[in-house]
Coordinates of C-alpha atoms (C1' of nucleotides) in Angstrom, one line a residue:
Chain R
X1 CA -9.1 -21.8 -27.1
X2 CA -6.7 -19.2 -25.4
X3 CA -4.6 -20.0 -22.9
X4 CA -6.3 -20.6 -19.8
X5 CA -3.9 -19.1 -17.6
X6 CA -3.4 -16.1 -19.2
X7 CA -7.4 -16.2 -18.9
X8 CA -7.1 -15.7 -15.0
X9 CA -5.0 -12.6 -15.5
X10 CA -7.9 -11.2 -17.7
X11 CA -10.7 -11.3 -15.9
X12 CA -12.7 -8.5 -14.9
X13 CA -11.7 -7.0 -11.6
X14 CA -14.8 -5.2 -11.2
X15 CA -16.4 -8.6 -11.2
X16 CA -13.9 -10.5 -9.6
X17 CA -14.1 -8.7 -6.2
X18 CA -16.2 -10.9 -4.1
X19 CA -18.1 -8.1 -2.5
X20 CA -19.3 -7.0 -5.9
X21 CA -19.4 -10.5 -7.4
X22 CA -22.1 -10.8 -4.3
X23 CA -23.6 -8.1 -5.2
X24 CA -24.1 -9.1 -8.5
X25 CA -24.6 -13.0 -7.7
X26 CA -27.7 -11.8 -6.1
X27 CA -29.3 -9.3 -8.3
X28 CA -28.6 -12.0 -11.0
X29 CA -31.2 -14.3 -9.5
X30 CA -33.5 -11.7 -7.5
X31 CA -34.6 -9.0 -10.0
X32 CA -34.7 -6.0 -8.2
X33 CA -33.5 -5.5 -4.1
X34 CA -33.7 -3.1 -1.6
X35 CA -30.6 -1.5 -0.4
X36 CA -31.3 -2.6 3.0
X37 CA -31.8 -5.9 1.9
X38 CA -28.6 -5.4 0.0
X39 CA -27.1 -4.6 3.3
X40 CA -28.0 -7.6 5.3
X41 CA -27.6 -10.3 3.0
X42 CA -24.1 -8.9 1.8
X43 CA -23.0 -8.3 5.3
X44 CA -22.0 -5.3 3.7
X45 CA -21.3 -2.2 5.9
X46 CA -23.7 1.1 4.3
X47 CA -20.7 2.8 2.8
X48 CA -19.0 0.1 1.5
X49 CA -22.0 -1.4 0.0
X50 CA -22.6 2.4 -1.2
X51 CA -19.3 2.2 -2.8
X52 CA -19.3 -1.0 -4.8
X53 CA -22.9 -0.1 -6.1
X54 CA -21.5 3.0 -7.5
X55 CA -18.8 1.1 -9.2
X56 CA -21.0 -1.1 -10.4
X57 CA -23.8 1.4 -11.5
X58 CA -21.0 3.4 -13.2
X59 CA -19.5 0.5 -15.4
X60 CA -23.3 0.1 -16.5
X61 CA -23.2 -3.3 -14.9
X62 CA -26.4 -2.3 -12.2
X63 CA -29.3 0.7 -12.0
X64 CA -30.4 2.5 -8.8
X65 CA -33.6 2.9 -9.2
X66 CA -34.5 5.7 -6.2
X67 CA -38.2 5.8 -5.1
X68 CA -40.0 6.6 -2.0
X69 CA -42.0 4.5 0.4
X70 CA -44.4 7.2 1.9
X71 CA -41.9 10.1 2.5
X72 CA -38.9 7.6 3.2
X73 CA -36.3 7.4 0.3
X74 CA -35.9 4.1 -0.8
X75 CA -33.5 2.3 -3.1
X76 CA -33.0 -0.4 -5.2
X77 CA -30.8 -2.4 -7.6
X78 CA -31.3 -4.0 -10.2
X79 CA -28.7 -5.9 -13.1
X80 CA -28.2 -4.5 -16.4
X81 CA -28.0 -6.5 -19.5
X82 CA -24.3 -5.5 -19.7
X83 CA -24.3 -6.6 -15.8
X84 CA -25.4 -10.5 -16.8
X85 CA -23.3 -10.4 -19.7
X86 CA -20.2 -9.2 -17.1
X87 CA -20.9 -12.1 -14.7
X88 CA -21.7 -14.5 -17.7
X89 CA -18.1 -14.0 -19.4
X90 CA -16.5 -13.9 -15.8
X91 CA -17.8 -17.6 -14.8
X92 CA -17.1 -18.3 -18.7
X93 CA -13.4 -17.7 -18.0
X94 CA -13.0 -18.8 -14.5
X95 CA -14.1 -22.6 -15.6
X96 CA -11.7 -22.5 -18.5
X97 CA -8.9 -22.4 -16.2
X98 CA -10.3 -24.5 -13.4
X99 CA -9.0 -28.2 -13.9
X100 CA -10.4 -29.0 -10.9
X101 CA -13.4 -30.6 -12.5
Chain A
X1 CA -25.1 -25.7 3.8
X2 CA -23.9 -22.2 4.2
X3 CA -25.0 -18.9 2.9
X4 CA -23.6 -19.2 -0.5
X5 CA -23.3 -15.3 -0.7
X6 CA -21.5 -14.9 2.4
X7 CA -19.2 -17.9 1.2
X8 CA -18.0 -15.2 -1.8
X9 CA -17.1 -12.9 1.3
X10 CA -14.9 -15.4 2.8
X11 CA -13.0 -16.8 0.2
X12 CA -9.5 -17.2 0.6
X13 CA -7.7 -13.6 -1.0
X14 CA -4.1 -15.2 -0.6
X15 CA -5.9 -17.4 -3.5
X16 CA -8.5 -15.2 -5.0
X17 CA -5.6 -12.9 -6.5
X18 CA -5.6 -13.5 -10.1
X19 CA -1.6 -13.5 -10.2
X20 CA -2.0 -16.0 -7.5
X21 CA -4.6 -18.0 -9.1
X22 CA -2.6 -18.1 -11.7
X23 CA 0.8 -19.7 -10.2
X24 CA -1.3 -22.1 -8.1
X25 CA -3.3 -23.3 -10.7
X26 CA 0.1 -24.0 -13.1
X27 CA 1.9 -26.0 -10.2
X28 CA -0.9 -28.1 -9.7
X29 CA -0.8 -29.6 -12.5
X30 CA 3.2 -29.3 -13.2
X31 CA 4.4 -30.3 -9.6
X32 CA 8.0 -28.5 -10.4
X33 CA 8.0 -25.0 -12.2
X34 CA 11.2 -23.2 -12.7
X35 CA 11.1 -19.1 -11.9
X36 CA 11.7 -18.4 -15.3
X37 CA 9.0 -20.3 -16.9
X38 CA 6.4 -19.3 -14.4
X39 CA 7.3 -15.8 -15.6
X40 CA 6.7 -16.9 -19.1
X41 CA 3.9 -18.5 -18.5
X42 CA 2.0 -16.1 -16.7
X43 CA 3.1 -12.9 -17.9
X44 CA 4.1 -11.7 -15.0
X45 CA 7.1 -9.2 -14.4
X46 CA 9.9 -10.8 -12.3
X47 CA 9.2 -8.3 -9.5
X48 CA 6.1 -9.1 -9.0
X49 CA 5.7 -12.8 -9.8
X50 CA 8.7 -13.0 -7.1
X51 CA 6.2 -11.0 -4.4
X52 CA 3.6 -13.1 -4.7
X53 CA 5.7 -16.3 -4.7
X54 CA 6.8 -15.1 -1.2
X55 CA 3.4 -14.4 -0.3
X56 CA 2.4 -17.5 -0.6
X57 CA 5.5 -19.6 0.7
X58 CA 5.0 -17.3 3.1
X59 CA 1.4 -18.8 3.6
X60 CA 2.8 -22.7 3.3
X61 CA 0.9 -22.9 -0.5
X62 CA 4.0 -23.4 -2.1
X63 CA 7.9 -24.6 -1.4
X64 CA 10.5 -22.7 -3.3
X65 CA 13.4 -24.6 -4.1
X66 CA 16.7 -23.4 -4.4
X67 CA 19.8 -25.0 -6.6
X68 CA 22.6 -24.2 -9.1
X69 CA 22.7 -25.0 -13.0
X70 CA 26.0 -25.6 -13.4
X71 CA 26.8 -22.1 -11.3
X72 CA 23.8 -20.4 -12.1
X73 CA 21.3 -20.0 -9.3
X74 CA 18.1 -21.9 -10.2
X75 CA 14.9 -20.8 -8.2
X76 CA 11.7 -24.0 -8.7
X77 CA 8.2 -23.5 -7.2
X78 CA 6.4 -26.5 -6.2
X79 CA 3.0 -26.5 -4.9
X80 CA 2.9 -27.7 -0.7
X81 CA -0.3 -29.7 0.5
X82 CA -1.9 -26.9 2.4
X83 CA -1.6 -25.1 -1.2
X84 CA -3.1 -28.3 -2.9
X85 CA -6.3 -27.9 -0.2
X86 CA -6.9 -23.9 -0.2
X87 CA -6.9 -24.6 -3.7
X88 CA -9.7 -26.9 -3.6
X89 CA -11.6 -25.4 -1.0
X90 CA -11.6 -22.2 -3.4
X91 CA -13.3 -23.5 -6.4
X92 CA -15.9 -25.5 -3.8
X93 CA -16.3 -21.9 -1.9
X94 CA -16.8 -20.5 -5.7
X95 CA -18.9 -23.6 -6.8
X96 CA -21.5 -23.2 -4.2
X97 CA -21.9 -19.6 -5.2
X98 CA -22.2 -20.2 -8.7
X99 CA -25.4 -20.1 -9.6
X100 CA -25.4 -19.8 -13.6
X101 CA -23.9 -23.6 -13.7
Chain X
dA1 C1' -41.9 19.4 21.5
dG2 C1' -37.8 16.9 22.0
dA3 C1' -35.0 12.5 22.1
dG4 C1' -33.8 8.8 19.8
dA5 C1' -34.0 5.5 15.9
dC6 C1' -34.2 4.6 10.8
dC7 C1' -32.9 5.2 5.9
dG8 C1' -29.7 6.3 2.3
dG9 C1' -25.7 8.4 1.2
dT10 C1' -21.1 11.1 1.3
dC11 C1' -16.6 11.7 2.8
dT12 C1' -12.3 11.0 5.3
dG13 C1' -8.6 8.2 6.9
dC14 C1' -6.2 4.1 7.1
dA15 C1' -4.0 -0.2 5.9
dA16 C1' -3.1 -3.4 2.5
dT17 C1' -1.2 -4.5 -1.9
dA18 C1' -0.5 -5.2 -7.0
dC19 C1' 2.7 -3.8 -10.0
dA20 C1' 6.7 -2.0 -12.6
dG21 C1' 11.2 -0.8 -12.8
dA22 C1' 15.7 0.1 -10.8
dC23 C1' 19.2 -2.3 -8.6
dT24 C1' 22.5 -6.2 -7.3
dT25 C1' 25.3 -10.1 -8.0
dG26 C1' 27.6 -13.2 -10.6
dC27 C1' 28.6 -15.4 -15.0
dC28 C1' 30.1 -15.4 -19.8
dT29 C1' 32.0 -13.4 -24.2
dC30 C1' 34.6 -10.3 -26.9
Chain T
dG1 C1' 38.1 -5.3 -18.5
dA2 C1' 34.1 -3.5 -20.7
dG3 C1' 29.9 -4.8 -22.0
dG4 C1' 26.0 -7.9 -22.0
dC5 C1' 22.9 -11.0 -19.9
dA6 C1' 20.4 -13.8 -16.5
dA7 C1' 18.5 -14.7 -11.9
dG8 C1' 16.6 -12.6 -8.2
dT9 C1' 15.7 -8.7 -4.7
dC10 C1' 14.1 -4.4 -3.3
dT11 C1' 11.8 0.2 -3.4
dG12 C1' 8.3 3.5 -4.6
dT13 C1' 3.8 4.5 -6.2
dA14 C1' -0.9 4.5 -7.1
dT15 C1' -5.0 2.1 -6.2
dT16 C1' -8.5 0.4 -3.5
dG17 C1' -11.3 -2.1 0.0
dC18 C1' -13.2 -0.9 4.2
dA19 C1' -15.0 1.0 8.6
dG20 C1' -16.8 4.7 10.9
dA21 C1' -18.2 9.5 11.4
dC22 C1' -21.4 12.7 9.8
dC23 C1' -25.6 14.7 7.4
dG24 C1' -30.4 15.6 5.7
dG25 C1' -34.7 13.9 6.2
dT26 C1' -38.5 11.1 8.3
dC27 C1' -40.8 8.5 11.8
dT28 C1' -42.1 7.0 16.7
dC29 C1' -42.5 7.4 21.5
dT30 C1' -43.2 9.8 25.6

DNA sequence: AGAGACCGGTCTGCAATACAGACTTGCCTC
DNA sequence: GAGGCAAGTCTGTATTGCAGACCGGTCTCT
């Protein structure tokens, strides 16, 4: 195996910010969510949350899906294939270095 | 137990920083670590392996240690107590979060 | 009809900071 | 004493996380 220290220095910083590693932590294990929902479980303000999503939506790691309930827009998120892989290899590489247990 | 999502919005950053991650997790296992091998060993440039070395002494994670070689200055990082427990309470603020394991 | 509240989203401004590289000081060798 | 090297500090830059203001559009209440 590599070096696990160097490891730490590799990881991926989109992933490793914790609002996006939220972000993703839940879309992981919820399928598709609401940007409000997004918003309140997050704690997220709208244009930070607004932000990170982009980020992550342009490193193919999420989709926006955009839809309308009535005349309201309404989005959601949901993880990408790439997206679970991202988040797989991150933990992958975190737990080589930890020697914690 | 807490919201394991807003957990990953409160970890610790002093520790969350890669770089960071990095030193502590190499001193907790080496107890002494001179400047020059921490450089080696974590690829970092002196510059900035020296900034976050203050950051955290700064913090009380670490001591730095100050002697002579012969005549030649020798820097050594040890990790404090307080650095031994934000270190913990990271990976259990991480573990809770981690759903995939 | 008008006021006010949502929803989703953009944009601006600010403060923090990771990082590299230049610089300093002091020692040794030729 | 010129040059080289090693340990360590300091400065400058570019990025980025974040909050809040603002906007178009819709709905509700009076």
């Amino acid at each position: 195996m590599k070096d696990p220290i160097r490891t730490l220095l590799e990881l991926d910083r989109l992933v490793h910010e914790p609002a996006r590693l939220a972000i993703l932590t839940v879309l992981a294990s919820a399928g598709s969510v609401e940007f409000k929902f997004m918003e309140q479980v997050t704690h997220l303000s709208k244009g930070n949350l607004n932000s990170h999503a982009t980020k992550l939506e342009t490193a193919g790691y999420l989709d926006v899906q955009k839809a309308f309930r009535g005349k309201v827009p309404l989005t959601s998120f949901r993880i990408t294939k790439q997206g679970r892989e991202a988040l797989a290899k991150y933990w992958e590489q975190l737990m080589a270095a930890n020697t914690n247990g």
